[in-house]
Amino acid sequence: MLTFNLLVAVCAAYVGFLFLVAFAAEKRARRGRAAWLRSPLVYTLALSIYCTGWTFYGAVGYAARSGLEFVTIYLGPTVIMIAWWALLRKLVRIGRTQRVTSIADLVSSRYGKSTALGVLVTLLCIVGTTPYIALQLQSVTLAFAVFSPTEAVDMNGTALWVALGLALFTIVFGTRNLDVNERHHGVVIAIAVEAVVKIVALVAVGAFVVWSVAGGTGDILRMIEASPIAEYRVQPERWVTLTFLAGAAFLCLPRMFHVLVVENSDERHLATAAWAFPLYLLLISLFVIPIAVAGLAVMPEGANPDLFVLTVPLEFDREGLAMLSFLGGFSSATSMVIVAAIALSTMVSNHIVLPIWLSAGQGGATVSGDVRNVVLLARRMSIAVVLGLGYLYYRFSGGGEALAAMGLIAFVGVAQILPALIGGIFWRGATRIGAGLGVSIGFAVWIYTLFLPSFGVGDVLSAATFEAGPYGLALLRPQALFGLDGMDPLVHAVFWSLALNTGAFVLGSLLSFPHPLERLQGATFVNIYRYSDSARGWGRSFVEAEDLLVMAQRIIGPMEAQALFVSVAAEQGKEGYLPDVTPEFLERLERELSGSVGAATAHAMLGQITGGVTVSVEDLMRVADETAQMMEYSSQLEAKSEELQRTARQLREANAKLTTLSIQKDAFLSQISHELRTPMTSIRAFSEILMDGDQMNRADRRKYSTIIHDETLRLTRLLDDLLDLSVLENGQVTLNEAPATVGAVLDRALAAIESRAEPGSLKIRRERAREDLPIYTDADRLAQVFINIVSNAQKYCDAEAPELRIAVQEIGGSVAVDFIDNGSGIPKASQALIFEKFARLTDQRAAGGAGLGLAICREIMLRLGGSVDYLPGQGGAAFRVTLPRAEAMAAQ
Amino acid sequence: MGGRVLLIEDEPNIIEAIRFILSRDGWAVDVHSDGATAIDAVARRSPDVIILDVMLPNRSGYDILADLRAAEGTRDLPVLMLTARGQKQDREMAERYGASRFMTKPFSNSDVLTSVRELVGS
Amino acid sequence: MSAPREPVFLARETYRHRRLRDAARFLPFLAVFVFFIPMLFGPEAGTAMTKVFLFFAWLTLIIVSFLVSRRLATDIDVQQGDGADDGQPG
C-alpha cells in the first residue's frame, strides 16, 4: 500500500528533480548554449500549461457529468493555434518588437502606454487567477487525500506546504534576473518536462483502461454506449459558447499569454506548435471518456468522478500507475501556478508597484540607487502575495463544488480582455477610452452575473436578489439580465458581459478622440509588419546622452547599458559611449527599458529625463498622412536616406575631426616650442644670474642651481615623452609580450607610484579576488598606462577624501579594467580631447606633466590590441582600459 | 632708477628669475599669476610698467592687453610682452594688440632690464 | 507614387505560396465549421459515434495544419521583418 509518507517523499524527489532541471537549463543558457532549450518542441510543450490540474483531474469528472461537452475546452485552443498565421504571428511580432512583458503591458502599450489600463487589466487578471490558483491547490490536496483514506490528512497544511514550495521555486527561477526579454529558460524547461509527465501519465491510465479494463477499442465504444454518458446530446448554445470561451481564454489568460507571446523566441516555432499543440490536446482528451466510463462502471456509487484518474488504477491495485497519475496531476497543477505567478507578478510590479514607487520617489529615475533591486523585490513580493491570495481563497471558500466551477468562471473573466486585445491589433480606430470602458463594463457584468452568484444563493447575493433583482428591480436579476430568462447561467453571463463589453468598446472608440501617442501606437500595432522595427514616439529633445546612460545603467545593468550605448553610437558612425540623442535612439532605449519595467513605466521614466517631450506635430503628420507613409516606407527610399544620413554624419564628424586636427597640428608646433622654451628660459636666466653674481650668498647659489637642475630634468622628461610617442605612433616599438595577470601588473604599477617621493592622500580600493584574469601582454607597457591613469587621479581628483576604485571584469572576450575616482569628473566637452597631445584641462604646470601622458597611453593600448577610453556616467572621472583575454590571443 | 613693475606670469621659476633681476636693480616687483583677474591687479597696483606673459591660465595675454588698451587709464601704460612660442605671427599679434615691446623666451637678463628701463624712461 | 512593381502574372512558385497563405487564413474557419457539425446531429447519434467523428475530424485538421504550416515556416524565414505578405495577392 502506498503510504502518505512515501507519496510525500516521491513528491519531494520530483520537485528536487525539477529544481535540478531548471538549474541546469539556466546554467546552459548563461553559457550561451540555449539553442536546444529554445526549440519548437519545448515551446509547444510549454504551451501545455493550458492543461492545468483542473483539466487533468476535472476533465474526467466533467465527462462523467456532461459527456462530450468537456472537449470544447480543447477545441477552442485548437482553432486559435490553427489560426496562427493571421492571429498569433501578429501578436508575437508585436510582443517582440514592442518588448511586451505581459498582457496588461500589451493593452497598456497599445492604448498610448496608459497606466490606468495597465492597472485595470492587472486587477482583472488577479481576480480571475486567484480562484484558479486555489483550484490547483485543491486538486493537489484532494489527490493527497485519495492516497490516505484511513488517516485524516491535514488538508490546509498540505495546501500551505504546496503553496510555499511553489512560491520558492517561482522566486528562485522566475526572478533570477531582469531579463531584457523577460524570458526564463529554467522555468520553461521545467514546465516542458512537466508537460511530458502529464501526457505520459494520462495516456498510460487511458491505455490501461482501454486495453486492460476493457478489451480494446471496439469494446470500449460498446461500453460508452452502454454507460449513462451515452445519454448526452450536444447542447448547441453551450457548445458554441464554451468553444469560443476556451479560445478566448487561451489568448487572454495571463499565463497563456506569457508562454505564447513573451517566452516566444522565434516566430517559426508557431509553425510547429500550429499542429503539434492541437495534437497534444487531442492526446490529452482522447482517453477522457473511456476513463470516465470505466470509473462509472467499476467505482462504487457516490465516488468523486473528478478523481477517477487516480482511483480507477488504485481500484485495480496498480499502485505504480496511480503514482504516475498522481505525478501527472501534480505537474499540471504546479506548472500552471508557477507560470501564472510569474505572469501576474510581472504585471503587479510593472503596472502597480513601479508607478507608485516612481510617483512617490520624487523624480524616480534620477534618485540614486538601483531600480533593478526595486523591481526584483516587487516581483518577489508579488509572487508571494499572489500565492498567498490563492491559498487564502482556498481556505475561505472551503473547497468543493463552488471551487470546481471556478475554472470556467475564470475563463469568462479574462475573456473580457479579448475585445480590447483583438480590436487593438486589427483596428486602428480603437481608443484608450473605448478599451477602458469595454474592459470595465465587461468586468463589472462578469462579477455581477457570474462571479458573485458562484458563491451560491444567499451567500454574497441574497435569495431575494436572485429572485426579484436588487431592490426589486426585475430587469437586473443577476442570472436574467434585462429580462433574458431561462438561459444557462454561464451562457447568459458570457453573452451579456461580452456583448456589453464589445458594445462599449466600439462605441467608446468611435466617439472619443485619441491623443497623439495612442494614434501612433495604434498605427504601429495594426501595421506591425510594416513598422516592425520602430515605434515612433520621441521627438527631438535636448537631453544629454550621459544622463540617459546613468539611468539605463540602473535599470538594465551597467554592462548591458554600456553595450547598448556603444552599439547605437557605432551605428550612428560615432566612437565612444555616447550616441547622439536622436528620436530613434530614444525609442530603442525605451523598448529596451520596457523589457525590464513595462512600457508605461519606461515611457514615464524617459519622460522624466527628457522633460516629457513626446510626440512632435511632425511625427504625427507622418503617421496620419497615408501618402507620406507610402513614400516613407517605400523601402529603398528609406534605406537610401538612412544610408545618406549615416554617411553625412560620418562626413560631418570626419570633417570636424580634420579641422580640429589641422588646428592641433599648428598648435602642436607652438606647444612644443612653448614646452621647450619655458624650462630653457629659467635655465638661461639663472645661469646668467649665477655667472655675474659674485656677491651672492651660498644659500641663493644653491637654490638657483637646483632650479637649473630641475628644469633640465623637466626638459629631458619632455624629450623622452616626445620620443616615446613618436616611436609608438610610427609603430616601431618592440613589445615584450608574455603571460601575466591583471592583478600582478596592477601591483607593480601601484608599487611604482608608492615609491615616488610624494605619497599623496589618494585611497585606492581594489577587489583582488576578481583581478586574477590571465592576459598576454607587455607588462612594462601596461604598467606604464596604469601608472599614468592612477597618477592623474592623484593629481586631479578634487574630492575631499579622494578615492580611486579599480574594478576588473570580463566583457565578452575582453578584460576591462575600470579606474573610477570620486571627484567631479571631466566635463563632456573635454572628454573627447583628453587623449590628444598637450591637452590640458587645468593649469597643469603645477602638476609637472607636459600633457602627453594620456596620448601615450592611447598609443600603447593600441599596440597592445586593446584600448583606453573615458567612461562617462560613473560619478567621478573614470577610465576604462580594455585588453584581450589570454585565450583570445592564443587562439589567433 | 626705480619704480613699480607688475609681472603677470605663471611659471614659478621664471617669476623668481625676473623678480631677482629687477629688484637687484632697485625695482619694486609685484607678481600676479591668474589671467582672469589680471586687470583688477593692474588697477590695484597701478604699476609703472607691466611684464605680460602670453600663455596664462584662464585668459590669454593678448586679451588682457586688448582690455588695457581699451581702458582710459591704462591706454598708454608701457607693456612688455613675453612669449615662449616665438613664432612670427606671435610678434605680429603682439604689435597689433598694442604691445610696447615684445620679447621671446628664453631672454637675456640684461635685455629685460634694458627694456624695462627704456619703457619707463620714455 | 509607387505603383506595384510586380508583374501581372506571377511565377508559379510565388503564386502557390500566396494561395498557401490564403489556405492558412481559411483553415480556422474550416475548423470552426467542422467542430460545430455535431450540433446538427439528430437524437439517434450517440456519444460514441459523435466522439469518433470529432476525433477523426480533429486529427484531419491537425494533418492539414501540419502540411500548410510546415511550408509557411520557410516563408517566415525569408521574410522576417518585412511586410511582403500584406501585399495585394496577384
CSV table of N, CA and C in Angstrom, one decimal, chain A residues 367-435:
chain,number,residue,atom,x,y,z
A,367,VAL,N,16.7,59.5,-8.9
A,367,VAL,CA,17.1,59.2,-7.5
A,367,VAL,C,18.2,58.2,-7.5
A,368,SER,N,19.1,58.3,-6.6
A,368,SER,CA,20.2,57.3,-6.6
A,368,SER,C,19.7,56.0,-6.1
A,369,GLY,N,20.4,54.9,-6.5
A,369,GLY,CA,20.0,53.6,-6.1
A,369,GLY,C,19.6,52.8,-7.4
A,370,ASP,N,19.6,51.5,-7.2
A,370,ASP,CA,19.4,50.6,-8.3
A,370,ASP,C,18.0,50.3,-8.5
A,371,VAL,N,17.3,50.7,-9.6
A,371,VAL,CA,15.9,50.5,-9.8
A,371,VAL,C,15.7,49.0,-9.9
A,372,ARG,N,16.7,48.3,-10.4
A,372,ARG,CA,16.6,46.8,-10.6
A,372,ARG,C,16.2,46.1,-9.3
A,373,ASN,N,16.9,46.6,-8.2
A,373,ASN,CA,16.6,45.9,-6.9
A,373,ASN,C,15.1,46.1,-6.6
A,374,VAL,N,14.6,47.4,-6.8
A,374,VAL,CA,13.2,47.6,-6.5
A,374,VAL,C,12.3,46.7,-7.3
A,375,VAL,N,12.6,46.6,-8.6
A,375,VAL,CA,11.8,45.7,-9.5
A,375,VAL,C,11.8,44.3,-9.0
A,376,LEU,N,13.0,43.8,-8.7
A,376,LEU,CA,13.1,42.4,-8.3
A,376,LEU,C,12.4,42.2,-7.0
A,377,LEU,N,12.6,43.1,-6.1
A,377,LEU,CA,11.9,42.9,-4.8
A,377,LEU,C,10.4,43.0,-5.0
A,378,ALA,N,9.9,43.9,-5.9
A,378,ALA,CA,8.5,44.0,-6.1
A,378,ALA,C,8.0,42.6,-6.7
A,379,ARG,N,8.8,42.1,-7.7
A,379,ARG,CA,8.4,40.8,-8.3
A,379,ARG,C,8.2,39.7,-7.2
A,380,ARG,N,9.3,39.6,-6.4
A,380,ARG,CA,9.3,38.6,-5.4
A,380,ARG,C,8.2,38.7,-4.4
A,381,MET,N,7.9,39.9,-4.0
A,381,MET,CA,6.8,40.1,-3.1
A,381,MET,C,5.5,39.8,-3.7
A,382,SER,N,5.4,40.2,-5.0
A,382,SER,CA,4.1,39.9,-5.7
A,382,SER,C,3.9,38.5,-5.9
A,383,ILE,N,4.9,37.7,-6.1
A,383,ILE,CA,4.7,36.2,-6.2
A,383,ILE,C,4.2,35.7,-4.9
A,384,ALA,N,4.8,36.1,-3.8
A,384,ALA,CA,4.4,35.7,-2.5
A,384,ALA,C,2.9,36.1,-2.3
A,385,VAL,N,2.6,37.3,-2.7
A,385,VAL,CA,1.2,37.8,-2.4
A,385,VAL,C,0.2,37.0,-3.3
A,386,VAL,N,0.6,36.8,-4.5
A,386,VAL,CA,-0.3,36.1,-5.4
A,386,VAL,C,-0.6,34.7,-4.9
A,387,LEU,N,0.5,33.9,-4.5
A,387,LEU,CA,0.2,32.6,-4.0
A,387,LEU,C,-0.5,32.6,-2.6
A,388,GLY,N,-0.1,33.7,-1.8
A,388,GLY,CA,-0.8,33.8,-0.6
A,388,GLY,C,-2.3,34.0,-0.8
A,389,LEU,N,-2.7,34.9,-1.7
A,389,LEU,CA,-4.1,35.1,-2.0
A,389,LEU,C,-4.8,33.8,-2.5
A,390,GLY,N,-4.1,33.0,-3.3
A,390,GLY,CA,-4.6,31.7,-3.8
A,390,GLY,C,-4.9,30.8,-2.6
A,391,TYR,N,-3.9,30.8,-1.7
A,391,TYR,CA,-4.1,29.9,-0.5
A,391,TYR,C,-5.3,30.4,0.4
A,392,LEU,N,-5.3,31.7,0.6
A,392,LEU,CA,-6.4,32.2,1.4
A,392,LEU,C,-7.8,31.9,0.8
A,393,TYR,N,-7.8,32.1,-0.5
A,393,TYR,CA,-9.1,31.9,-1.2
A,393,TYR,C,-9.5,30.4,-1.0
A,394,TYR,N,-8.5,29.5,-1.1
A,394,TYR,CA,-8.7,28.1,-0.9
A,394,TYR,C,-9.3,27.9,0.5
A,395,ARG,N,-8.6,28.5,1.5
A,395,ARG,CA,-9.0,28.3,2.9
A,395,ARG,C,-10.5,28.8,3.1
A,396,PHE,N,-10.8,30.0,2.6
A,396,PHE,CA,-12.1,30.6,3.0
A,396,PHE,C,-13.2,30.2,2.1
A,397,SER,N,-12.9,29.7,0.9
A,397,SER,CA,-14.0,29.2,0.0
A,397,SER,C,-14.4,27.8,0.5
A,398,GLY,N,-13.6,27.2,1.2
A,398,GLY,CA,-13.9,25.8,1.8
A,398,GLY,C,-13.8,24.7,0.7
A,399,GLY,N,-13.3,25.0,-0.5
A,399,GLY,CA,-13.1,24.0,-1.5
A,399,GLY,C,-14.4,23.5,-2.0
A,400,GLY,N,-14.5,22.3,-2.6
A,400,GLY,CA,-15.7,21.7,-3.0
A,400,GLY,C,-16.2,22.2,-4.4
A,401,GLU,N,-17.5,22.0,-4.6
A,401,GLU,CA,-18.1,22.3,-5.8
A,401,GLU,C,-17.9,23.7,-6.3
A,402,ALA,N,-18.1,24.7,-5.4
A,402,ALA,CA,-18.0,26.1,-5.8
A,402,ALA,C,-16.7,26.3,-6.4
A,403,LEU,N,-15.6,25.7,-5.9
A,403,LEU,CA,-14.3,26.0,-6.4
A,403,LEU,C,-14.2,25.3,-7.8
A,404,ALA,N,-14.8,24.1,-7.9
A,404,ALA,CA,-14.6,23.3,-9.2
A,404,ALA,C,-15.2,24.1,-10.4
A,405,ALA,N,-16.3,24.8,-10.1
A,405,ALA,CA,-16.9,25.6,-11.2
A,405,ALA,C,-16.0,26.8,-11.6
A,406,MET,N,-15.0,27.1,-10.8
A,406,MET,CA,-14.3,28.3,-10.9
A,406,MET,C,-13.5,28.3,-12.2
A,407,GLY,N,-13.1,27.2,-12.7
A,407,GLY,CA,-12.3,27.2,-14.0
A,407,GLY,C,-13.0,28.0,-15.1
A,408,LEU,N,-14.2,27.6,-15.4
A,408,LEU,CA,-14.9,28.3,-16.4
A,408,LEU,C,-15.2,29.7,-16.1
A,409,ILE,N,-15.5,30.0,-14.8
A,409,ILE,CA,-15.8,31.3,-14.4
A,409,ILE,C,-14.6,32.2,-14.6
A,410,ALA,N,-13.4,31.7,-14.3
A,410,ALA,CA,-12.2,32.5,-14.6
A,410,ALA,C,-12.0,32.7,-16.1
A,411,PHE,N,-12.4,31.7,-16.9
A,411,PHE,CA,-12.3,31.9,-18.3
A,411,PHE,C,-13.1,33.1,-18.8
A,412,VAL,N,-14.3,33.2,-18.3
A,412,VAL,CA,-15.2,34.3,-18.7
A,412,VAL,C,-14.6,35.6,-18.2
A,413,GLY,N,-14.0,35.6,-17.0
A,413,GLY,CA,-13.4,36.9,-16.5
A,413,GLY,C,-12.3,37.4,-17.4
A,414,VAL,N,-11.3,36.5,-17.7
A,414,VAL,CA,-10.2,37.0,-18.5
A,414,VAL,C,-10.6,37.3,-20.0
A,415,ALA,N,-11.6,36.6,-20.4
A,415,ALA,CA,-12.1,36.8,-21.8
A,415,ALA,C,-12.5,38.3,-22.0
A,416,GLN,N,-12.8,39.0,-20.9
A,416,GLN,CA,-13.2,40.4,-21.0
A,416,GLN,C,-12.1,41.3,-21.7
A,417,ILE,N,-10.8,40.7,-21.7
A,417,ILE,CA,-9.7,41.5,-22.3
A,417,ILE,C,-9.8,41.3,-23.8
A,418,LEU,N,-10.5,40.3,-24.3
A,418,LEU,CA,-10.4,39.9,-25.7
A,418,LEU,C,-10.8,41.1,-26.7
A,419,PRO,N,-11.9,41.8,-26.5
A,419,PRO,CA,-12.3,42.9,-27.4
A,419,PRO,C,-11.2,43.9,-27.5
A,420,ALA,N,-10.6,44.3,-26.4
A,420,ALA,CA,-9.6,45.4,-26.4
A,420,ALA,C,-8.3,44.8,-27.1
A,421,LEU,N,-8.1,43.5,-26.9
A,421,LEU,CA,-6.9,42.9,-27.4
A,421,LEU,C,-7.0,42.8,-29.0
A,422,ILE,N,-8.0,42.1,-29.4
A,422,ILE,CA,-8.2,41.9,-30.8
A,422,ILE,C,-8.5,43.2,-31.5
A,423,GLY,N,-9.3,44.1,-31.0
A,423,GLY,CA,-9.6,45.4,-31.5
A,423,GLY,C,-8.3,46.2,-31.6
A,424,GLY,N,-7.5,46.0,-30.6
A,424,GLY,CA,-6.2,46.8,-30.6
A,424,GLY,C,-5.2,46.4,-31.7
A,425,ILE,N,-5.2,45.2,-32.1
A,425,ILE,CA,-4.2,44.8,-33.1
A,425,ILE,C,-4.8,44.8,-34.5
A,426,PHE,N,-6.1,44.9,-34.7
A,426,PHE,CA,-6.7,44.9,-36.0
A,426,PHE,C,-7.4,46.2,-36.4
A,427,TRP,N,-7.7,47.0,-35.4
A,427,TRP,CA,-8.4,48.2,-35.7
A,427,TRP,C,-7.7,49.4,-35.2
A,428,ARG,N,-7.3,50.3,-36.2
A,428,ARG,CA,-6.6,51.5,-35.8
A,428,ARG,C,-7.4,52.5,-35.0
A,429,GLY,N,-8.7,52.4,-35.2
A,429,GLY,CA,-9.6,53.4,-34.6
A,429,GLY,C,-9.9,53.1,-33.1
A,430,ALA,N,-9.4,51.9,-32.6
A,430,ALA,CA,-9.7,51.6,-31.2
A,430,ALA,C,-9.0,52.6,-30.3
A,431,THR,N,-9.7,53.1,-29.3
A,431,THR,CA,-9.0,54.1,-28.4
A,431,THR,C,-8.9,53.6,-27.0
A,432,ARG,N,-8.2,54.4,-26.2
A,432,ARG,CA,-8.0,54.1,-24.8
A,432,ARG,C,-9.3,54.2,-24.0
A,433,ILE,N,-10.1,55.2,-24.4
A,433,ILE,CA,-11.4,55.4,-23.7
A,433,ILE,C,-12.3,54.2,-24.0
A,434,GLY,N,-12.3,53.8,-25.3
A,434,GLY,CA,-13.1,52.6,-25.6
A,434,GLY,C,-12.7,51.4,-24.9
A,435,ALA,N,-11.4,51.1,-24.9
A,435,ALA,CA,-10.9,49.9,-24.3
A,435,ALA,C,-11.2,50.0,-22.8
